[in-house]
Amino acid sequence: MNYDTLIEGAVRRSPRFDSDSAIGVDDVVTGIPNSHGMFQAETTAYRDRETLRLHKLHGSIDWYAVPGDASGITLKRLDYGIDHESSYAARATIGGREVFIVPPTSAKGGYFENPRTRFVWREARLGLEKADRVVLIGYSIPLTDTAMMNLLARALTADKELVVVNPDANAVADRLRALGATSPVRLLGGLDCVARFVAEEVERASAQLLPVLLERLLDSPDSPVAVGWEHGPWGAISSVERRDDDQTLVLRVEHLDMPAGSIGRPPRTSPDEYPPRTLALSDVLDASSPPRRIVAVSEGREWTVGARVAPPDQVDDDWVVLRPLGDRPER
């Protein structure tokens, strides 16, 4: 719901890839101006990409429209990285437009005349209806935001898992129940609520990855394992160890700056060989004693491992590439 561009920035800094290309901001943000589709009378339509959906119900600080325009024709997006004040190109692009923000108040009637606003809210409703889990992070459900209250009231059915992440979580849970929510509400309160939620989600992702790896271990124990991001950089695993009462598997990674596919296949013959060879899956995992989480350590940094990435076309498809959760190292 927020109109900032933090998520768009994260998508750009740490891109994901599917079989075609990188997932971009226009693939993530619902109904983004200046992108594809018939809103812009362009021939290239939106594509269904396997990624998250960001419904910017309250507009965005990088969207601009002429005041009073109910048609959506003047709504344009200006790249958030451009300096709006000093760039002539930015000022010329904005023209007489103003930032397009939909306030969280009951007076949204004029904004809902805009077809793009209606489209974004409709997509958000469909997303909420299909969701198994609804997490409210930082949103307090103010009584003045009647449109959002109506949206939540229509979507909060008894079969959904509800989580509230808010310094005043109990008050938000009371408002949810007043809207008709009947499912148990899990609360994460206090000033550190967001940090705790993120830590739990990271642990959850790592735990969900382990059964996938154990199944692969049974089928292909000799598969080479690397740590890295889509299309690089990659790093070779030099050694593994256990810690935290044997519950955490630590992967020691060297040369986490190599192009995808440039790492040697196992077995390792010397710690000084270059390009380095990595370990096989059977050297990394023990099916008789699986860990609860996996972390990768390289050059003083540590990441929790919570995903796999598909090897690029130029790499043998038996590679298991473990993706750290977080930004790739700066070089």
mmCIF file of C-alpha atoms in Angstrom:
data_model
loop_
_atom_site.group_PDB
_atom_site.id
_atom_site.type_symbol
_atom_site.label_atom_id
_atom_site.label_comp_id
_atom_site.label_asym_id
_atom_site.label_seq_id
_atom_site.Cartn_x
_atom_site.Cartn_y
_atom_site.Cartn_z
ATOM 1 C CA MET A 1 0.000 0.000 0.000
ATOM 2 C CA ASN A 2 2.901 2.372 0.640
ATOM 3 C CA TYR A 3 3.734 4.928 -2.003
ATOM 4 C CA ASP A 4 7.511 4.776 -1.467
ATOM 5 C CA THR A 5 9.827 2.958 -3.906
ATOM 6 C CA LEU A 6 11.747 0.710 -1.496
ATOM 7 C CA ILE A 7 10.559 -2.536 -3.081
ATOM 8 C CA GLU A 8 11.255 -1.267 -6.595
ATOM 9 C CA GLY A 9 14.771 -0.378 -5.494
ATOM 10 C CA ALA A 10 15.288 -3.849 -4.033
ATOM 11 C CA VAL A 11 14.106 -5.460 -7.285
ATOM 12 C CA ARG A 12 16.716 -3.485 -9.190
ATOM 13 C CA ARG A 13 19.577 -4.059 -6.751
ATOM 14 C CA SER A 14 19.028 -7.799 -6.437
ATOM 15 C CA PRO A 15 17.288 -8.976 -9.606
ATOM 16 C CA ARG A 16 15.659 -12.353 -10.089
ATOM 17 C CA PHE A 17 15.538 -14.181 -13.400
ATOM 18 C CA ASP A 18 13.172 -16.597 -15.051
ATOM 19 C CA SER A 19 13.737 -18.583 -18.233
ATOM 20 C CA ASP A 20 13.455 -15.451 -20.363
ATOM 21 C CA SER A 21 15.142 -12.535 -18.664
ATOM 22 C CA ALA A 22 15.486 -10.503 -15.490
ATOM 23 C CA ILE A 23 12.357 -9.727 -13.505
ATOM 24 C CA GLY A 24 11.894 -5.967 -13.726
ATOM 25 C CA VAL A 25 9.962 -3.336 -11.826
ATOM 26 C CA ASP A 26 7.277 -3.336 -14.519
ATOM 27 C CA ASP A 27 6.765 -7.088 -13.922
ATOM 28 C CA VAL A 28 6.247 -6.536 -10.198
ATOM 29 C CA VAL A 29 4.150 -3.362 -9.884
ATOM 30 C CA THR A 30 0.499 -3.769 -10.847
ATOM 31 C CA GLY A 31 -0.602 -1.395 -13.606
ATOM 32 C CA ILE A 32 2.659 0.546 -13.624
ATOM 33 C CA PRO A 33 2.525 3.623 -15.900
ATOM 34 C CA ASN A 34 4.746 3.768 -19.021
ATOM 35 C CA SER A 35 4.952 -0.015 -19.214
ATOM 36 C CA HIS A 36 2.927 -2.407 -21.357
ATOM 37 C CA GLY A 37 -0.680 -3.064 -22.128
ATOM 38 C CA MET A 38 -3.643 -1.286 -23.609
ATOM 39 C CA PHE A 39 -3.535 1.543 -21.057
ATOM 40 C CA GLN A 40 -0.670 2.935 -23.153
ATOM 41 C CA ALA A 41 -2.069 1.719 -26.510
ATOM 42 C CA GLU A 42 1.095 -0.364 -26.954
ATOM 43 C CA THR A 43 1.224 -3.677 -28.789
ATOM 44 C CA THR A 44 3.352 -5.390 -26.114
ATOM 45 C CA ALA A 45 1.107 -6.781 -23.397
ATOM 46 C CA TYR A 46 1.905 -7.577 -19.794
ATOM 47 C CA ARG A 47 3.302 -11.041 -19.198
ATOM 48 C CA ASP A 48 2.628 -13.435 -16.349
ATOM 49 C CA ARG A 49 5.972 -13.763 -14.564
ATOM 50 C CA GLU A 50 6.679 -16.022 -11.587
ATOM 51 C CA THR A 51 7.263 -13.229 -9.109
ATOM 52 C CA LEU A 52 5.639 -11.114 -6.419
ATOM 53 C CA ARG A 53 2.914 -8.576 -7.118
ATOM 54 C CA LEU A 54 3.086 -5.060 -5.675
ATOM 55 C CA HIS A 55 -0.308 -3.314 -5.642
ATOM 56 C CA LYS A 56 0.346 0.381 -4.970
ATOM 57 C CA LEU A 57 -3.112 1.220 -3.687
ATOM 58 C CA HIS A 58 -2.107 4.677 -2.540
ATOM 59 C CA GLY A 59 -0.190 5.664 -5.655
ATOM 60 C CA SER A 60 3.552 6.198 -5.761
ATOM 61 C CA ILE A 61 6.071 9.000 -5.354
ATOM 62 C CA ASP A 62 7.389 8.232 -8.845
ATOM 63 C CA TRP A 63 3.952 8.465 -10.525
ATOM 64 C CA TYR A 64 2.812 11.818 -11.893
ATOM 65 C CA ALA A 65 -0.502 13.033 -13.289
ATOM 66 C CA VAL A 66 -2.158 16.302 -14.221
ATOM 67 C CA PRO A 67 -4.359 17.398 -11.283
ATOM 68 C CA GLY A 68 -8.005 16.593 -11.867
ATOM 69 C CA ASP A 69 -7.361 14.047 -14.627
ATOM 70 C CA ALA A 70 -9.928 11.280 -14.095
ATOM 71 C CA SER A 71 -9.059 9.410 -17.289
ATOM 72 C CA GLY A 72 -5.557 8.245 -16.346
ATOM 73 C CA ILE A 73 -4.183 9.423 -19.694
ATOM 74 C CA THR A 74 -1.700 11.876 -18.142
ATOM 75 C CA LEU A 75 -0.431 9.411 -15.534
ATOM 76 C CA LYS A 76 3.276 8.759 -16.102
ATOM 77 C CA ARG A 77 6.083 7.145 -14.157
ATOM 78 C CA LEU A 78 9.442 8.851 -13.706
ATOM 79 C CA ASP A 79 12.338 6.609 -12.742
ATOM 80 C CA TYR A 80 12.888 6.964 -9.007
ATOM 81 C CA GLY A 81 16.662 7.251 -9.509
ATOM 82 C CA ILE A 82 16.449 10.521 -11.455
ATOM 83 C CA ASP A 83 17.123 13.747 -9.567
ATOM 84 C CA HIS A 84 13.825 15.516 -10.120
ATOM 85 C CA GLU A 85 15.102 18.952 -9.192
ATOM 86 C CA SER A 86 18.332 19.190 -11.181
ATOM 87 C CA SER A 87 17.534 17.106 -14.258
ATOM 88 C CA TYR A 88 16.010 19.049 -17.145
ATOM 89 C CA ALA A 89 14.812 15.780 -18.686
ATOM 90 C CA ALA A 90 12.971 14.952 -15.474
ATOM 91 C CA ARG A 91 11.345 18.373 -15.220
ATOM 92 C CA ALA A 92 10.338 18.263 -18.886
ATOM 93 C CA THR A 93 8.847 14.796 -18.458
ATOM 94 C CA ILE A 94 6.850 15.868 -15.417
ATOM 95 C CA GLY A 95 5.580 19.004 -17.153
ATOM 96 C CA GLY A 96 2.511 20.238 -15.300
ATOM 97 C CA ARG A 97 1.961 16.961 -13.484
ATOM 98 C CA GLU A 98 2.004 16.414 -9.737
ATOM 99 C CA VAL A 99 2.892 13.361 -7.677
ATOM 100 C CA PHE A 100 0.014 10.870 -7.805
ATOM 101 C CA ILE A 101 -0.817 9.902 -4.214
ATOM 102 C CA VAL A 102 -4.115 8.390 -3.056
ATOM 103 C CA PRO A 103 -4.516 9.467 0.589
ATOM 104 C CA PRO A 104 -5.596 6.887 3.206
ATOM 105 C CA THR A 105 -8.838 8.729 3.938
ATOM 106 C CA SER A 106 -12.517 8.125 3.339
ATOM 107 C CA ALA A 107 -12.593 10.726 0.540
ATOM 108 C CA LYS A 108 -11.264 8.597 -2.317
ATOM 109 C CA GLY A 109 -14.182 9.137 -4.692
ATOM 110 C CA GLY A 110 -12.298 11.372 -7.116
ATOM 111 C CA TYR A 111 -9.339 9.015 -7.256
ATOM 112 C CA PHE A 112 -11.547 6.027 -8.050
ATOM 113 C CA GLU A 113 -12.767 7.770 -11.172
ATOM 114 C CA ASN A 114 -9.317 7.022 -12.556
ATOM 115 C CA PRO A 115 -9.471 3.612 -14.329
ATOM 116 C CA ARG A 116 -5.927 2.735 -13.310
ATOM 117 C CA THR A 117 -6.700 3.261 -9.630
ATOM 118 C CA ARG A 118 -9.778 1.040 -9.928
ATOM 119 C CA PHE A 119 -7.711 -1.602 -11.723
ATOM 120 C CA VAL A 120 -5.024 -1.674 -9.018
ATOM 121 C CA TRP A 121 -7.595 -1.958 -6.227
ATOM 122 C CA ARG A 122 -9.465 -4.701 -8.062
ATOM 123 C CA GLU A 123 -6.251 -6.699 -8.525
ATOM 124 C CA ALA A 124 -5.437 -6.243 -4.838
ATOM 125 C CA ARG A 125 -8.864 -7.595 -3.879
ATOM 126 C CA LEU A 126 -8.382 -10.648 -6.093
ATOM 127 C CA GLY A 127 -4.948 -11.217 -4.586
ATOM 128 C CA LEU A 128 -6.306 -11.047 -1.045
ATOM 129 C CA GLU A 129 -9.140 -13.421 -1.874
ATOM 130 C CA LYS A 130 -6.708 -16.017 -3.264
ATOM 131 C CA ALA A 131 -4.128 -15.644 -0.492
ATOM 132 C CA ASP A 132 -3.691 -18.306 2.183
ATOM 133 C CA ARG A 133 -1.782 -15.903 4.430
ATOM 134 C CA VAL A 134 -2.292 -12.193 5.042
ATOM 135 C CA VAL A 135 0.436 -10.196 6.807
ATOM 136 C CA LEU A 136 -0.126 -6.579 7.851
ATOM 137 C CA ILE A 137 3.255 -4.902 8.319
ATOM 138 C CA GLY A 138 3.100 -1.431 9.817
ATOM 139 C CA TYR A 139 -0.462 -0.773 8.646
ATOM 140 C CA SER A 140 -2.689 0.198 11.546
ATOM 141 C CA ILE A 141 -6.066 0.138 9.677
ATOM 142 C CA PRO A 142 -6.982 3.760 10.475
ATOM 143 C CA LEU A 143 -10.708 4.326 10.855
ATOM 144 C CA THR A 144 -10.559 7.070 8.216
ATOM 145 C CA ASP A 145 -9.400 4.636 5.506
ATOM 146 C CA THR A 146 -12.830 3.193 4.839
ATOM 147 C CA ALA A 147 -11.924 1.934 1.354
ATOM 148 C CA MET A 148 -9.144 -0.231 2.754
ATOM 149 C CA MET A 149 -11.340 -1.403 5.617
ATOM 150 C CA ASN A 150 -13.984 -2.520 3.108
ATOM 151 C CA LEU A 151 -11.331 -4.293 1.037
ATOM 152 C CA LEU A 152 -10.046 -6.220 4.036
ATOM 153 C CA ALA A 153 -13.540 -7.020 5.315
ATOM 154 C CA ARG A 154 -14.435 -8.675 1.992
ATOM 155 C CA ALA A 155 -11.234 -10.728 1.838
ATOM 156 C CA LEU A 156 -10.633 -11.896 5.419
ATOM 157 C CA THR A 157 -12.317 -15.279 5.425
ATOM 158 C CA ALA A 158 -11.969 -17.926 8.108
ATOM 159 C CA ASP A 159 -9.470 -20.064 6.183
ATOM 160 C CA LYS A 160 -6.677 -17.462 6.073
ATOM 161 C CA GLU A 161 -3.636 -17.223 8.304
ATOM 162 C CA LEU A 162 -3.439 -13.688 9.706
ATOM 163 C CA VAL A 163 -0.242 -12.053 10.975
ATOM 164 C CA VAL A 164 0.081 -8.529 12.376
ATOM 165 C CA VAL A 165 3.535 -6.937 12.495
ATOM 166 C CA ASN A 166 3.138 -3.635 14.289
ATOM 167 C CA PRO A 167 4.498 -1.918 17.411
ATOM 168 C CA ASP A 168 0.887 -1.808 18.655
ATOM 169 C CA ALA A 169 -0.116 -5.226 17.324
ATOM 170 C CA ASN A 170 -2.954 -5.814 19.793
ATOM 171 C CA ALA A 171 -4.838 -2.698 18.693
ATOM 172 C CA VAL A 172 -4.538 -3.703 15.021
ATOM 173 C CA ALA A 173 -5.763 -7.225 15.819
ATOM 174 C CA ASP A 174 -8.815 -5.750 17.557
ATOM 175 C CA ARG A 175 -9.625 -3.760 14.396
ATOM 176 C CA LEU A 176 -9.275 -6.896 12.284
ATOM 177 C CA ARG A 177 -11.731 -8.741 14.486
ATOM 178 C CA ALA A 178 -14.106 -5.775 14.299
ATOM 179 C CA LEU A 179 -13.977 -6.142 10.501
ATOM 180 C CA GLY A 180 -15.143 -9.737 10.844
ATOM 181 C CA ALA A 181 -11.882 -11.683 10.886
ATOM 182 C CA THR A 182 -12.499 -15.033 12.582
ATOM 183 C CA SER A 183 -9.126 -16.722 12.092
ATOM 184 C CA PRO A 184 -6.569 -16.621 14.906
ATOM 185 C CA VAL A 185 -4.300 -13.598 14.574
ATOM 186 C CA ARG A 186 -0.588 -14.047 15.210
ATOM 187 C CA LEU A 187 0.978 -10.936 16.736
ATOM 188 C CA LEU A 188 4.486 -9.534 16.439
ATOM 189 C CA GLY A 189 4.626 -6.307 18.443
ATOM 190 C CA GLY A 190 7.238 -3.984 19.855
ATOM 191 C CA LEU A 191 9.730 -1.663 18.213
ATOM 192 C CA ASP A 192 11.734 -4.585 16.796
ATOM 193 C CA CYS A 193 8.687 -6.284 15.245
ATOM 194 C CA VAL A 194 9.787 -5.896 11.603
ATOM 195 C CA ALA A 195 13.310 -7.193 12.266
ATOM 196 C CA ARG A 196 11.882 -10.232 14.071
ATOM 197 C CA PHE A 197 9.422 -10.908 11.263
ATOM 198 C CA VAL A 198 12.137 -10.741 8.598
ATOM 199 C CA ALA A 199 14.367 -13.066 10.632
ATOM 200 C CA GLU A 200 11.514 -15.579 10.960
ATOM 201 C CA GLU A 201 10.759 -15.431 7.224
ATOM 202 C CA VAL A 202 14.404 -16.019 6.357
ATOM 203 C CA GLU A 203 14.517 -19.053 8.645
ATOM 204 C CA ARG A 204 11.275 -20.312 7.157
ATOM 205 C CA ALA A 205 12.634 -20.058 3.598
ATOM 206 C CA SER A 206 15.776 -21.957 4.545
ATOM 207 C CA ALA A 207 13.756 -24.703 6.232
ATOM 208 C CA GLN A 208 11.524 -25.068 3.147
ATOM 209 C CA LEU A 209 14.581 -25.468 0.913
ATOM 210 C CA LEU A 210 15.998 -28.464 2.799
ATOM 211 C CA PRO A 211 13.408 -31.101 1.738
ATOM 212 C CA VAL A 212 14.018 -30.117 -1.896
ATOM 213 C CA LEU A 213 17.753 -30.621 -1.480
ATOM 214 C CA LEU A 214 17.337 -33.931 0.321
ATOM 215 C CA GLU A 215 15.173 -35.230 -2.507
ATOM 216 C CA ARG A 216 17.817 -34.139 -5.008
ATOM 217 C CA LEU A 217 20.464 -35.863 -2.871
ATOM 218 C CA LEU A 218 18.680 -39.192 -3.268
ATOM 219 C CA ASP A 219 18.423 -38.793 -7.044
ATOM 220 C CA SER A 220 21.750 -37.103 -7.879
ATOM 221 C CA PRO A 221 24.287 -37.273 -5.038
ATOM 222 C CA ASP A 222 27.166 -36.289 -7.343
ATOM 223 C CA SER A 223 25.582 -33.013 -8.444
ATOM 224 C CA PRO A 224 28.059 -30.126 -8.091
ATOM 225 C CA VAL A 225 26.968 -27.402 -5.664
ATOM 226 C CA ALA A 226 27.752 -23.685 -5.920
ATOM 227 C CA VAL A 227 26.570 -20.623 -4.012
ATOM 228 C CA GLY A 228 25.500 -17.591 -5.993
ATOM 229 C CA TRP A 229 22.913 -15.460 -7.682
ATOM 230 C CA GLU A 230 21.122 -15.739 -10.996
ATOM 231 C CA HIS A 231 23.685 -15.250 -13.766
ATOM 232 C CA GLY A 232 26.443 -14.761 -11.169
ATOM 233 C CA PRO A 233 28.503 -14.147 -9.265
ATOM 234 C CA TRP A 234 29.084 -17.689 -8.051
ATOM 235 C CA GLY A 235 31.439 -19.152 -5.480
ATOM 236 C CA ALA A 236 32.847 -22.615 -4.860
ATOM 237 C CA ILE A 237 32.170 -24.419 -1.569
ATOM 238 C CA SER A 238 35.516 -25.207 0.026
ATOM 239 C CA SER A 239 34.277 -26.872 3.242
ATOM 240 C CA VAL A 240 31.225 -27.473 5.414
ATOM 241 C CA GLU A 241 30.707 -27.549 9.164
ATOM 242 C CA ARG A 242 27.925 -27.713 11.749
ATOM 243 C CA ARG A 243 27.133 -25.281 14.566
ATOM 244 C CA ASP A 244 24.301 -24.295 16.934
ATOM 245 C CA ASP A 245 23.888 -27.764 18.420
ATOM 246 C CA ASP A 246 24.320 -29.275 14.966
ATOM 247 C CA GLN A 247 21.213 -27.513 13.604
ATOM 248 C CA THR A 248 22.959 -25.096 11.211
ATOM 249 C CA LEU A 249 24.963 -26.164 8.180
ATOM 250 C CA VAL A 250 27.711 -23.649 7.379
ATOM 251 C CA LEU A 251 29.052 -23.506 3.818
ATOM 252 C CA ARG A 252 32.492 -21.939 3.518
ATOM 253 C CA VAL A 253 32.570 -20.233 0.128
ATOM 254 C CA GLU A 254 35.636 -18.968 -1.702
ATOM 255 C CA HIS A 255 35.926 -16.643 -4.665
ATOM 256 C CA LEU A 256 32.325 -15.450 -4.484
ATOM 257 C CA ASP A 257 32.975 -13.248 -7.495
ATOM 258 C CA MET A 258 33.211 -15.697 -10.381
ATOM 259 C CA PRO A 259 31.076 -15.731 -13.524
ATOM 260 C CA ALA A 260 28.312 -18.322 -13.585
ATOM 261 C CA GLY A 261 29.645 -21.655 -14.754
ATOM 262 C CA SER A 262 33.342 -20.861 -14.317
ATOM 263 C CA ILE A 263 33.746 -23.016 -11.188
ATOM 264 C CA GLY A 264 35.256 -26.470 -11.564
ATOM 265 C CA ARG A 265 33.263 -29.615 -10.913
ATOM 266 C CA PRO A 266 34.153 -31.873 -7.983
ATOM 267 C CA PRO A 267 36.204 -33.509 -6.668
ATOM 268 C CA ARG A 268 38.461 -30.890 -5.092
ATOM 269 C CA THR A 269 42.120 -31.877 -5.429
ATOM 270 C CA SER A 270 43.922 -28.889 -3.931
ATOM 271 C CA PRO A 271 42.910 -25.819 -1.900
ATOM 272 C CA ASP A 272 45.103 -23.662 -4.161
ATOM 273 C CA GLU A 273 43.712 -24.699 -7.539
ATOM 274 C CA TYR A 274 42.225 -22.021 -9.774
ATOM 275 C CA PRO A 275 39.604 -21.866 -10.963
ATOM 276 C CA PRO A 276 38.489 -23.581 -7.785
ATOM 277 C CA ARG A 277 36.553 -26.812 -7.770
ATOM 278 C CA THR A 278 33.499 -27.130 -5.580
ATOM 279 C CA LEU A 279 31.943 -29.950 -3.544
ATOM 280 C CA ALA A 280 29.308 -32.457 -4.579
ATOM 281 C CA LEU A 281 25.876 -32.533 -2.971
ATOM 282 C CA SER A 282 26.785 -35.719 -1.094
ATOM 283 C CA ASP A 283 29.755 -33.856 0.451
ATOM 284 C CA VAL A 284 27.479 -31.035 1.587
ATOM 285 C CA LEU A 285 24.422 -32.831 2.971
ATOM 286 C CA ASP A 286 24.022 -35.898 5.171
ATOM 287 C CA ALA A 287 20.578 -37.408 4.683
ATOM 288 C CA SER A 288 20.796 -39.229 8.015
ATOM 289 C CA SER A 289 21.292 -35.975 9.925
ATOM 290 C CA PRO A 290 19.762 -33.040 8.025
ATOM 291 C CA PRO A 291 20.208 -29.516 9.447
ATOM 292 C CA ARG A 292 17.413 -27.047 10.098
ATOM 293 C CA ARG A 293 19.004 -24.153 8.213
ATOM 294 C CA ILE A 294 21.857 -23.413 5.819
ATOM 295 C CA VAL A 295 24.144 -20.389 5.848
ATOM 296 C CA ALA A 296 26.898 -19.348 3.453
ATOM 297 C CA VAL A 297 30.005 -17.537 4.702
ATOM 298 C CA SER A 298 32.460 -15.675 2.499
ATOM 299 C CA GLU A 299 34.982 -12.926 3.232
ATOM 300 C CA GLY A 300 33.482 -12.043 6.596
ATOM 301 C CA ARG A 301 29.851 -11.893 5.402
ATOM 302 C CA GLU A 302 27.144 -14.395 6.191
ATOM 303 C CA TRP A 303 23.891 -15.071 4.362
ATOM 304 C CA THR A 304 21.084 -17.491 5.097
ATOM 305 C CA VAL A 305 20.508 -19.727 2.088
ATOM 306 C CA GLY A 306 16.817 -19.923 1.213
ATOM 307 C CA ALA A 307 16.406 -20.611 -2.482
ATOM 308 C CA ARG A 308 17.775 -22.349 -5.554
ATOM 309 C CA VAL A 309 18.384 -20.736 -8.901
ATOM 310 C CA ALA A 310 18.271 -22.435 -12.267
ATOM 311 C CA PRO A 311 21.674 -22.741 -13.960
ATOM 312 C CA PRO A 312 21.964 -20.572 -17.091
ATOM 313 C CA ASP A 313 21.886 -22.209 -20.495
ATOM 314 C CA GLN A 314 25.673 -22.369 -20.865
ATOM 315 C CA VAL A 315 26.010 -24.457 -17.674
ATOM 316 C CA ASP A 316 25.271 -28.165 -17.215
ATOM 317 C CA ASP A 317 21.789 -28.556 -15.780
ATOM 318 C CA ASP A 318 22.901 -30.911 -12.997
ATOM 319 C CA TRP A 319 24.365 -28.003 -11.003
ATOM 320 C CA VAL A 320 22.680 -27.134 -7.711
ATOM 321 C CA VAL A 321 23.047 -23.383 -7.192
ATOM 322 C CA LEU A 322 22.091 -22.196 -3.707
ATOM 323 C CA ARG A 323 20.992 -18.579 -3.528
ATOM 324 C CA PRO A 324 21.787 -16.486 -0.447
ATOM 325 C CA LEU A 325 18.939 -14.330 0.808
ATOM 326 C CA GLY A 326 20.162 -10.774 0.448
ATOM 327 C CA ASP A 327 22.190 -8.554 -1.811
ATOM 328 C CA ARG A 328 25.152 -9.925 -3.691
ATOM 329 C CA PRO A 329 28.562 -8.658 -2.533
ATOM 330 C CA GLU A 330 29.764 -5.305 -3.818
ATOM 331 C CA ARG A 331 32.808 -5.386 -6.057
#
